[in-house]
mmCIF file of C-alpha atoms and ligand atoms in Angstrom:
data_model
loop_
_atom_site.group_PDB
_atom_site.id
_atom_site.type_symbol
_atom_site.label_atom_id
_atom_site.label_comp_id
_atom_site.label_asym_id
_atom_site.label_seq_id
_atom_site.Cartn_x
_atom_site.Cartn_y
_atom_site.Cartn_z
ATOM 1 C CA MET A 1 -15.501 3.044 32.023
ATOM 2 C CA THR A 2 -12.253 3.633 30.188
ATOM 3 C CA ALA A 3 -12.487 3.246 26.453
ATOM 4 C CA LYS A 4 -10.412 0.878 24.397
ATOM 5 C CA LEU A 5 -8.281 2.828 21.953
ATOM 6 C CA VAL A 6 -8.586 2.011 18.264
ATOM 7 C CA ASP A 7 -5.126 1.869 16.729
ATOM 8 C CA GLY A 8 -5.704 3.166 13.198
ATOM 9 C CA VAL A 9 -2.009 2.968 12.393
ATOM 10 C CA ALA A 10 -1.922 -0.772 13.135
ATOM 11 C CA VAL A 11 -5.165 -1.528 11.274
ATOM 12 C CA ALA A 12 -3.961 0.503 8.284
ATOM 13 C CA ALA A 13 -0.622 -1.349 8.278
ATOM 14 C CA LYS A 14 -2.394 -4.708 8.273
ATOM 15 C CA ILE A 15 -4.642 -3.707 5.371
ATOM 16 C CA ARG A 16 -1.684 -2.224 3.469
ATOM 17 C CA SER A 17 0.268 -5.454 3.723
ATOM 18 C CA GLU A 18 -2.705 -7.306 2.169
ATOM 19 C CA LEU A 19 -2.910 -4.606 -0.519
ATOM 20 C CA LYS A 20 0.780 -5.030 -1.274
ATOM 21 C CA GLU A 21 0.189 -8.703 -2.036
ATOM 22 C CA ARG A 22 -2.769 -7.884 -4.283
ATOM 23 C CA ALA A 23 -0.708 -5.223 -6.101
ATOM 24 C CA SER A 24 2.136 -7.638 -6.631
ATOM 25 C CA ARG A 25 -0.225 -10.283 -8.071
ATOM 26 C CA LEU A 26 -1.583 -7.655 -10.456
ATOM 27 C CA THR A 27 1.894 -6.560 -11.500
ATOM 28 C CA ALA A 28 2.872 -10.178 -12.125
ATOM 29 C CA ALA A 29 -0.189 -10.473 -14.364
ATOM 30 C CA GLY A 30 0.938 -7.391 -16.340
ATOM 31 C CA GLU A 31 -1.559 -4.961 -14.786
ATOM 32 C CA GLN A 32 0.420 -2.893 -12.264
ATOM 33 C CA PRO A 33 -2.085 -0.611 -10.523
ATOM 34 C CA GLY A 34 -1.616 3.065 -11.371
ATOM 35 C CA LEU A 35 -2.873 6.213 -9.647
ATOM 36 C CA ALA A 36 -2.739 9.730 -11.100
ATOM 37 C CA VAL A 37 -2.963 12.685 -8.731
ATOM 38 C CA ILE A 38 -3.806 16.177 -9.943
ATOM 39 C CA MET A 39 -2.945 19.144 -7.789
ATOM 40 C CA VAL A 40 -3.793 22.755 -8.560
ATOM 41 C CA GLY A 41 -2.153 25.605 -6.664
ATOM 42 C CA ASN A 42 0.074 25.298 -3.631
ATOM 43 C CA ASN A 43 -2.187 24.784 -0.615
ATOM 44 C CA ALA A 44 0.295 23.651 2.055
ATOM 45 C CA ALA A 45 -1.988 21.009 3.612
ATOM 46 C CA SER A 46 -2.866 19.596 0.177
ATOM 47 C CA ALA A 47 0.827 19.360 -0.693
ATOM 48 C CA VAL A 48 1.403 17.225 2.413
ATOM 49 C CA TYR A 49 -1.608 14.982 1.612
ATOM 50 C CA VAL A 50 -0.446 14.521 -1.988
ATOM 51 C CA ARG A 51 3.092 13.671 -0.875
ATOM 52 C CA ASN A 52 1.738 11.120 1.589
ATOM 53 C CA LYS A 53 -0.506 9.550 -1.059
ATOM 54 C CA ILE A 54 2.382 9.225 -3.515
ATOM 55 C CA ARG A 55 4.601 7.704 -0.825
ATOM 56 C CA ALA A 56 1.890 5.241 0.213
ATOM 57 C CA CYS A 57 1.447 4.173 -3.429
ATOM 58 C CA HIS A 58 5.134 3.494 -3.685
ATOM 59 C CA GLU A 59 5.101 1.400 -0.499
ATOM 60 C CA VAL A 60 2.401 -0.990 -1.728
ATOM 61 C CA GLY A 61 3.565 -1.193 -5.352
ATOM 62 C CA ILE A 62 1.136 1.179 -7.070
ATOM 63 C CA ARG A 63 2.662 3.246 -9.883
ATOM 64 C CA SER A 64 1.826 6.881 -9.222
ATOM 65 C CA SER A 65 1.999 9.968 -11.373
ATOM 66 C CA ARG A 66 1.521 13.516 -10.231
ATOM 67 C CA PHE A 67 0.372 16.510 -12.266
ATOM 68 C CA ASP A 68 0.874 19.960 -10.766
ATOM 69 C CA PHE A 69 -0.788 23.062 -12.140
ATOM 70 C CA PRO A 70 -0.396 26.683 -11.009
ATOM 71 C CA ALA A 71 -3.372 28.216 -9.157
ATOM 72 C CA ASP A 72 -4.203 30.487 -12.118
ATOM 73 C CA VAL A 73 -4.285 27.674 -14.704
ATOM 74 C CA ASP A 74 -7.161 27.621 -17.173
ATOM 75 C CA PRO A 75 -9.497 24.814 -15.961
ATOM 76 C CA ALA A 76 -9.690 23.639 -19.596
ATOM 77 C CA GLU A 77 -6.052 22.610 -19.351
ATOM 78 C CA VAL A 78 -6.793 20.431 -16.333
ATOM 79 C CA LEU A 79 -9.790 18.947 -18.151
ATOM 80 C CA THR A 80 -7.558 18.016 -21.072
ATOM 81 C CA ARG A 81 -5.195 16.247 -18.670
ATOM 82 C CA ILE A 82 -8.095 14.351 -17.075
ATOM 83 C CA GLN A 83 -9.295 13.219 -20.514
ATOM 84 C CA ALA A 84 -5.793 11.968 -21.376
ATOM 85 C CA LEU A 85 -5.637 10.056 -18.070
ATOM 86 C CA ASN A 86 -9.099 8.582 -18.705
ATOM 87 C CA ALA A 87 -7.738 7.128 -21.939
ATOM 88 C CA ASP A 88 -4.452 5.876 -20.448
ATOM 89 C CA PRO A 89 -4.642 2.112 -19.772
ATOM 90 C CA ALA A 90 -1.782 2.317 -17.244
ATOM 91 C CA VAL A 91 -3.952 4.518 -14.984
ATOM 92 C CA HIS A 92 -6.638 2.839 -12.841
ATOM 93 C CA GLY A 93 -7.377 5.727 -10.516
ATOM 94 C CA ILE A 94 -7.529 9.503 -10.944
ATOM 95 C CA LEU A 95 -7.964 11.979 -8.160
ATOM 96 C CA VAL A 96 -8.124 15.731 -8.069
ATOM 97 C CA GLN A 97 -6.831 16.973 -4.739
ATOM 98 C CA LEU A 98 -9.369 19.272 -3.090
ATOM 99 C CA PRO A 99 -9.785 22.106 -2.312
ATOM 100 C CA LEU A 100 -9.318 23.802 -5.677
ATOM 101 C CA PRO A 101 -8.793 27.551 -6.218
ATOM 102 C CA PRO A 102 -12.080 29.508 -6.035
ATOM 103 C CA HIS A 103 -12.459 30.030 -9.822
ATOM 104 C CA PHE A 104 -12.468 26.269 -10.445
ATOM 105 C CA PRO A 105 -15.659 24.501 -11.510
ATOM 106 C CA ILE A 106 -15.226 21.565 -9.116
ATOM 107 C CA PRO A 107 -18.342 19.591 -10.206
ATOM 108 C CA LEU A 108 -17.310 19.855 -13.867
ATOM 109 C CA LEU A 109 -13.861 18.435 -13.121
ATOM 110 C CA LEU A 110 -15.157 15.654 -10.881
ATOM 111 C CA GLN A 111 -17.703 14.596 -13.520
ATOM 112 C CA ALA A 112 -14.933 14.572 -16.154
ATOM 113 C CA ILE A 113 -13.108 11.753 -14.371
ATOM 114 C CA SER A 114 -14.125 8.395 -15.816
ATOM 115 C CA ALA A 115 -16.536 6.741 -13.367
ATOM 116 C CA GLU A 116 -14.336 3.640 -13.706
ATOM 117 C CA LYS A 117 -11.272 5.499 -12.407
ATOM 118 C CA ASP A 118 -13.009 7.629 -9.777
ATOM 119 C CA VAL A 119 -11.086 6.316 -6.758
ATOM 120 C CA ASP A 120 -12.324 9.137 -4.492
ATOM 121 C CA GLY A 121 -15.914 8.164 -5.288
ATOM 122 C CA PHE A 122 -17.025 11.752 -5.962
ATOM 123 C CA HIS A 123 -18.398 11.273 -9.503
ATOM 124 C CA LEU A 124 -22.207 11.512 -9.559
ATOM 125 C CA TYR A 125 -22.427 7.977 -10.976
ATOM 126 C CA ASN A 126 -20.607 6.627 -7.933
ATOM 127 C CA VAL A 127 -22.515 8.891 -5.548
ATOM 128 C CA GLY A 128 -25.699 7.388 -6.998
ATOM 129 C CA GLY A 129 -24.240 3.910 -6.554
ATOM 130 C CA LEU A 130 -23.573 4.720 -2.923
ATOM 131 C CA VAL A 131 -27.173 5.835 -2.400
ATOM 132 C CA ILE A 132 -28.521 2.517 -3.678
ATOM 133 C CA GLY A 133 -25.851 0.538 -1.817
ATOM 134 C CA ASP A 134 -23.954 -0.528 -4.897
ATOM 135 C CA THR A 135 -20.717 1.341 -5.473
ATOM 136 C CA VAL A 136 -17.261 0.044 -6.268
ATOM 137 C CA PHE A 137 -15.602 3.257 -5.075
ATOM 138 C CA PRO A 138 -16.761 4.095 -1.538
ATOM 139 C CA PRO A 139 -15.355 7.515 -0.518
ATOM 140 C CA CYS A 140 -12.105 6.872 1.313
ATOM 141 C CA THR A 141 -12.601 8.449 4.750
ATOM 142 C CA PRO A 142 -16.003 6.909 5.577
ATOM 143 C CA TYR A 143 -14.836 3.648 3.996
ATOM 144 C CA GLY A 144 -11.892 3.738 6.405
ATOM 145 C CA VAL A 145 -14.286 4.238 9.335
ATOM 146 C CA VAL A 146 -16.347 1.213 8.267
ATOM 147 C CA LYS A 147 -13.159 -0.871 8.042
ATOM 148 C CA LEU A 148 -12.115 0.250 11.540
ATOM 149 C CA LEU A 149 -15.530 -0.705 12.940
ATOM 150 C CA GLU A 150 -15.346 -4.087 11.198
ATOM 151 C CA HIS A 151 -11.832 -4.656 12.477
ATOM 152 C CA GLU A 152 -12.951 -3.942 16.044
ATOM 153 C CA GLY A 153 -15.933 -6.268 15.649
ATOM 154 C CA VAL A 154 -18.431 -3.477 16.290
ATOM 155 C CA GLU A 155 -21.928 -4.605 15.396
ATOM 156 C CA ILE A 156 -23.649 -2.013 13.211
ATOM 157 C CA GLU A 157 -26.989 -3.613 12.355
ATOM 158 C CA GLY A 158 -29.844 -2.168 14.392
ATOM 159 C CA LYS A 159 -27.591 0.284 16.241
ATOM 160 C CA ASN A 160 -28.362 3.959 16.743
ATOM 161 C CA VAL A 161 -25.759 5.887 14.799
ATOM 162 C CA VAL A 162 -25.348 9.633 14.946
ATOM 163 C CA VAL A 163 -23.111 11.296 12.370
ATOM 164 C CA VAL A 164 -22.121 14.863 13.230
ATOM 165 C CA GLY A 165 -21.217 16.634 9.979
ATOM 166 C CA ALA A 166 -23.027 16.425 6.661
ATOM 167 C CA SER A 167 -20.374 17.166 4.046
ATOM 168 C CA ASN A 168 -20.371 15.421 0.685
ATOM 169 C CA ILE A 169 -16.988 13.828 1.333
ATOM 170 C CA VAL A 170 -17.407 12.585 4.900
ATOM 171 C CA GLY A 171 -20.727 13.029 6.728
ATOM 172 C CA LYS A 172 -23.239 12.136 4.006
ATOM 173 C CA PRO A 173 -21.407 9.094 2.585
ATOM 174 C CA MET A 174 -20.711 7.943 6.150
ATOM 175 C CA ALA A 175 -24.404 8.053 6.983
ATOM 176 C CA LEU A 176 -25.307 6.183 3.784
ATOM 177 C CA MET A 177 -22.740 3.452 4.373
ATOM 178 C CA LEU A 178 -23.935 2.840 7.910
ATOM 179 C CA MET A 179 -27.584 2.935 6.838
ATOM 180 C CA GLN A 180 -26.714 0.349 4.182
ATOM 181 C CA ARG A 181 -25.444 -1.818 7.046
ATOM 182 C CA GLU A 182 -28.869 -1.447 8.665
ATOM 183 C CA ALA A 183 -28.105 1.024 11.408
ATOM 184 C CA THR A 184 -30.668 3.663 12.335
ATOM 185 C CA VAL A 185 -28.865 6.821 11.294
ATOM 186 C CA CYS A 186 -29.305 10.443 12.292
ATOM 187 C CA ILE A 187 -27.254 13.212 10.660
ATOM 188 C CA CYS A 188 -26.505 16.428 12.530
ATOM 189 C CA HIS A 189 -24.881 19.560 11.153
ATOM 190 C CA ALA A 190 -24.085 23.163 11.979
ATOM 191 C CA LYS A 191 -27.777 24.156 12.027
ATOM 192 C CA THR A 192 -28.847 21.291 14.298
ATOM 193 C CA ARG A 193 -30.503 22.666 17.430
ATOM 194 C CA ASP A 194 -29.328 21.129 20.696
ATOM 195 C CA LEU A 195 -26.780 18.688 19.302
ATOM 196 C CA ALA A 196 -26.542 16.859 22.628
ATOM 197 C CA GLN A 197 -30.138 15.604 22.503
ATOM 198 C CA PHE A 198 -29.142 13.594 19.417
ATOM 199 C CA THR A 199 -25.585 12.539 20.285
ATOM 200 C CA ILE A 200 -26.637 11.165 23.683
ATOM 201 C CA LEU A 201 -28.730 8.509 21.910
ATOM 202 C CA ALA A 202 -25.843 7.203 19.813
ATOM 203 C CA ASP A 203 -24.513 3.680 20.216
ATOM 204 C CA ILE A 204 -22.008 4.690 17.544
ATOM 205 C CA LEU A 205 -21.099 8.370 17.294
ATOM 206 C CA VAL A 206 -19.105 9.549 14.262
ATOM 207 C CA VAL A 207 -17.921 13.132 14.438
ATOM 208 C CA ALA A 208 -16.689 15.000 11.345
ATOM 209 C CA ALA A 209 -17.340 18.690 11.924
ATOM 210 C CA GLY A 210 -13.877 20.237 12.141
ATOM 211 C CA LYS A 211 -14.558 21.827 15.551
ATOM 212 C CA PRO A 212 -12.208 21.046 18.442
ATOM 213 C CA ASN A 213 -13.949 19.936 21.664
ATOM 214 C CA LEU A 214 -17.367 19.896 20.019
ATOM 215 C CA ILE A 215 -18.203 16.636 21.764
ATOM 216 C CA VAL A 216 -17.842 16.612 25.539
ATOM 217 C CA PRO A 217 -18.618 13.720 27.916
ATOM 218 C CA GLN A 218 -22.150 14.923 28.814
ATOM 219 C CA MET A 219 -23.112 14.467 25.161
ATOM 220 C CA VAL A 220 -22.049 10.822 24.986
ATOM 221 C CA LYS A 221 -23.906 7.718 26.131
ATOM 222 C CA THR A 222 -21.953 5.487 28.508
ATOM 223 C CA GLY A 223 -20.405 2.653 26.518
ATOM 224 C CA ALA A 224 -20.776 4.339 23.115
ATOM 225 C CA VAL A 225 -18.324 3.763 20.272
ATOM 226 C CA VAL A 226 -16.859 7.165 19.359
ATOM 227 C CA ILE A 227 -15.147 7.759 16.022
ATOM 228 C CA ASP A 228 -13.429 11.110 15.708
ATOM 229 C CA VAL A 229 -12.822 12.069 12.074
ATOM 230 C CA GLY A 230 -11.984 15.721 12.818
ATOM 231 C CA ILE A 231 -8.494 17.091 12.297
ATOM 232 C CA ASN A 232 -7.862 20.498 13.839
ATOM 233 C CA ARG A 233 -4.613 22.359 14.344
ATOM 234 C CA LEU A 234 -4.674 24.367 17.587
ATOM 235 C CA PRO A 235 -2.834 27.709 17.877
ATOM 236 C CA ASP A 236 -0.039 25.938 19.796
ATOM 237 C CA GLY A 237 0.468 23.599 16.822
ATOM 238 C CA LYS A 238 -1.129 20.557 18.494
ATOM 239 C CA LEU A 239 -3.312 18.330 16.322
ATOM 240 C CA VAL A 240 -6.696 17.394 17.847
ATOM 241 C CA GLY A 241 -9.995 15.945 16.718
ATOM 242 C CA ASP A 242 -13.539 17.156 17.382
ATOM 243 C CA VAL A 243 -13.965 15.138 20.563
ATOM 244 C CA ASP A 244 -12.747 16.009 24.061
ATOM 245 C CA PHE A 245 -10.594 12.901 24.018
ATOM 246 C CA ALA A 246 -9.535 12.838 27.685
ATOM 247 C CA GLY A 247 -13.092 13.301 28.963
ATOM 248 C CA VAL A 248 -14.988 11.153 26.469
ATOM 249 C CA SER A 249 -12.554 8.238 26.742
ATOM 250 C CA GLN A 250 -13.726 7.881 30.366
ATOM 251 C CA LYS A 251 -17.256 7.252 29.133
ATOM 252 C CA ALA A 252 -17.021 5.511 25.749
ATOM 253 C CA SER A 253 -16.288 1.814 25.254
ATOM 254 C CA LEU A 254 -14.184 2.377 22.147
ATOM 255 C CA ILE A 255 -12.618 5.580 20.831
ATOM 256 C CA THR A 256 -10.323 6.669 17.993
ATOM 257 C CA PRO A 257 -7.453 9.013 18.857
ATOM 258 C CA VAL A 258 -6.358 11.998 16.758
ATOM 259 C CA PRO A 259 -3.824 11.588 15.305
ATOM 260 C CA GLY A 260 -3.553 7.840 14.765
ATOM 261 C CA GLY A 261 -7.221 6.870 14.405
ATOM 262 C CA VAL A 262 -9.185 7.510 11.222
ATOM 263 C CA GLY A 263 -6.412 9.505 9.490
ATOM 264 C CA PRO A 264 -4.162 6.563 8.496
ATOM 265 C CA MET A 265 -7.186 4.714 7.111
ATOM 266 C CA THR A 266 -8.130 7.353 4.535
ATOM 267 C CA ILE A 267 -5.063 6.922 2.318
ATOM 268 C CA THR A 268 -5.215 3.160 2.850
ATOM 269 C CA MET A 269 -8.699 3.032 1.363
ATOM 270 C CA LEU A 270 -7.535 5.153 -1.570
ATOM 271 C CA LEU A 271 -4.930 2.460 -2.235
ATOM 272 C CA ALA A 272 -7.636 -0.208 -1.869
ATOM 273 C CA ASN A 273 -9.902 1.572 -4.372
ATOM 274 C CA THR A 274 -7.038 1.870 -6.871
ATOM 275 C CA ILE A 275 -6.110 -1.796 -6.562
ATOM 276 C CA GLY A 276 -9.778 -2.818 -6.797
ATOM 277 C CA SER A 277 -10.034 -0.829 -10.017
ATOM 278 C CA ALA A 278 -6.971 -2.582 -11.503
ATOM 279 C CA GLU A 279 -8.387 -5.975 -10.486
ATOM 280 C CA ARG A 280 -11.652 -5.209 -12.263
ATOM 281 C CA ARG A 281 -9.745 -4.107 -15.378
ATOM 282 C CA LEU A 282 -7.729 -7.336 -15.385
ATOM 283 C CA ALA A 283 -10.835 -9.474 -14.816
ATOM 284 C CA GLY A 284 -12.538 -7.642 -17.704
ATOM 285 C CA ALA A 285 -9.531 -8.211 -19.983
ATOM 286 C CA ASN A 286 -9.435 -11.910 -19.049
ATOM 287 C CA ARG A 287 -13.178 -12.234 -19.755
ATOM 288 C CA SER A 288 -12.813 -10.662 -23.192
ATOM 289 C CA ALA A 289 -9.852 -12.926 -23.973
ATOM 290 C CA ALA A 290 -11.817 -16.068 -23.000
HETATM 291 P P1 NAD B 1 -16.752 20.424 6.026
HETATM 292 O O1 NAD B 1 -16.364 21.747 6.581
HETATM 293 O O2 NAD B 1 -16.967 20.255 4.570
HETATM 294 O O3 NAD B 1 -18.104 19.954 6.751
HETATM 295 C C1 NAD B 1 -18.269 20.086 8.135
HETATM 296 C C2 NAD B 1 -19.643 19.613 8.515
HETATM 297 O O4 NAD B 1 -19.751 19.746 9.931
HETATM 298 C C3 NAD B 1 -20.775 20.447 7.901
HETATM 299 O O5 NAD B 1 -21.821 19.599 7.515
HETATM 300 C C4 NAD B 1 -21.212 21.355 9.042
HETATM 301 O O6 NAD B 1 -22.601 21.665 8.975
HETATM 302 C C5 NAD B 1 -20.919 20.488 10.257
HETATM 303 N N1 NAD B 1 -20.647 21.284 11.463
HETATM 304 C C6 NAD B 1 -19.824 22.343 11.570
HETATM 305 N N2 NAD B 1 -19.903 22.853 12.821
HETATM 306 C C7 NAD B 1 -20.795 22.103 13.502
HETATM 307 C C8 NAD B 1 -21.317 22.146 14.806
HETATM 308 N N3 NAD B 1 -20.939 23.080 15.664
HETATM 309 N N4 NAD B 1 -22.231 21.205 15.154
HETATM 310 C C9 NAD B 1 -22.612 20.258 14.284
HETATM 311 N N5 NAD B 1 -22.161 20.186 13.025
HETATM 312 C C10 NAD B 1 -21.260 21.085 12.638
HETATM 313 O O7 NAD B 1 -15.665 19.416 6.574
HETATM 314 P P2 NAD B 1 -15.283 17.915 6.100
HETATM 315 O O8 NAD B 1 -14.484 17.977 4.865
HETATM 316 O O9 NAD B 1 -16.471 17.029 6.169
HETATM 317 O O10 NAD B 1 -14.296 17.525 7.291
HETATM 318 C C11 NAD B 1 -14.737 17.471 8.632
HETATM 319 C C12 NAD B 1 -13.549 17.247 9.535
HETATM 320 O O11 NAD B 1 -12.966 16.003 9.216
HETATM 321 C C13 NAD B 1 -12.430 18.281 9.376
HETATM 322 O O12 NAD B 1 -11.808 18.469 10.625
HETATM 323 C C14 NAD B 1 -11.464 17.604 8.421
HETATM 324 O O13 NAD B 1 -10.136 18.063 8.584
HETATM 325 C C15 NAD B 1 -11.597 16.181 8.869
HETATM 326 N N6 NAD B 1 -11.270 15.201 7.838
HETATM 327 C C16 NAD B 1 -10.471 14.196 8.215
HETATM 328 C C17 NAD B 1 -10.136 13.207 7.317
HETATM 329 C C18 NAD B 1 -9.282 12.078 7.773
HETATM 330 O O14 NAD B 1 -8.683 11.423 6.956
HETATM 331 N N7 NAD B 1 -9.230 11.825 9.082
HETATM 332 C C19 NAD B 1 -10.608 13.265 6.000
HETATM 333 C C20 NAD B 1 -11.463 14.310 5.642
HETATM 334 C C21 NAD B 1 -11.793 15.271 6.583
#
């Protein structure tokens, strides 16, 4: 079997063109969507992500603002900025680019973002919403995976899903979202003994561990759908995922490449969350005016 390749760039472009229309309707109604991005320090990878987010906002018609702080800034100063953004009606989404410098109280900052502007979905209120299957801000990367699966017509209900990786931003929300769609979900992590005994059972295998070549063909069921979230830079500069792409694509029925699979979806879902937030604000304003 040779797997069909999932073209994340094409799916993201399709969704972005729909988002552009929604943004332009909002702007016409006087509610241009706005995203504020806070960056602390000068982590090179974060700088690239932030630049890409700002550019993507511009492309779909979201007004973006960026707030840069030096790595040694007093966290109280960042908190003050978050509070000002919470109160700013032109801002519908606020995100703090992670990681933050070691002295930063990350939970405190994430909880300071208004739950109504928490486009990354990391506020405890939204995490709780995710657990009970009722959140308006699904975390962007797993949300992007769900959209890719939907786009490819992959049935989720009743399927065996294995998620490799249990982080708060990818693995755990991914597992919850797929469980909500009535899959039988197993989560594996760095302490899992004999990973292969779990992955081999997966109809849908989502890998988000950050370990190149973690998943080799012997660990994958023939015909499985394989979603590779990992992004790893090899010493020669090449970008790869967590899955042995050449080998596993001979066994899977559907596979995402790296780059060009899940990556382009993450920022797209950030745009979707920001536009969704602006739509809710407008609907609320219209209700109060009625
Ligand atoms: P993380 O380091 O916070 O978490 C990694 C998880 O993988 C942990 O739960 C850990 O226990 C598990 N893990 C590590 N080694 C393992 C092993 N040998 N076997 C099984 N589990 C193992 O990372 P993260 O933030 O969740 O990101 C995971 C990967 O996804 C990284 O490569 C990251 O760059 C990538 N990522 C991609 C996107 C995207 O847009 N495509 C977004 C976020 C993260």
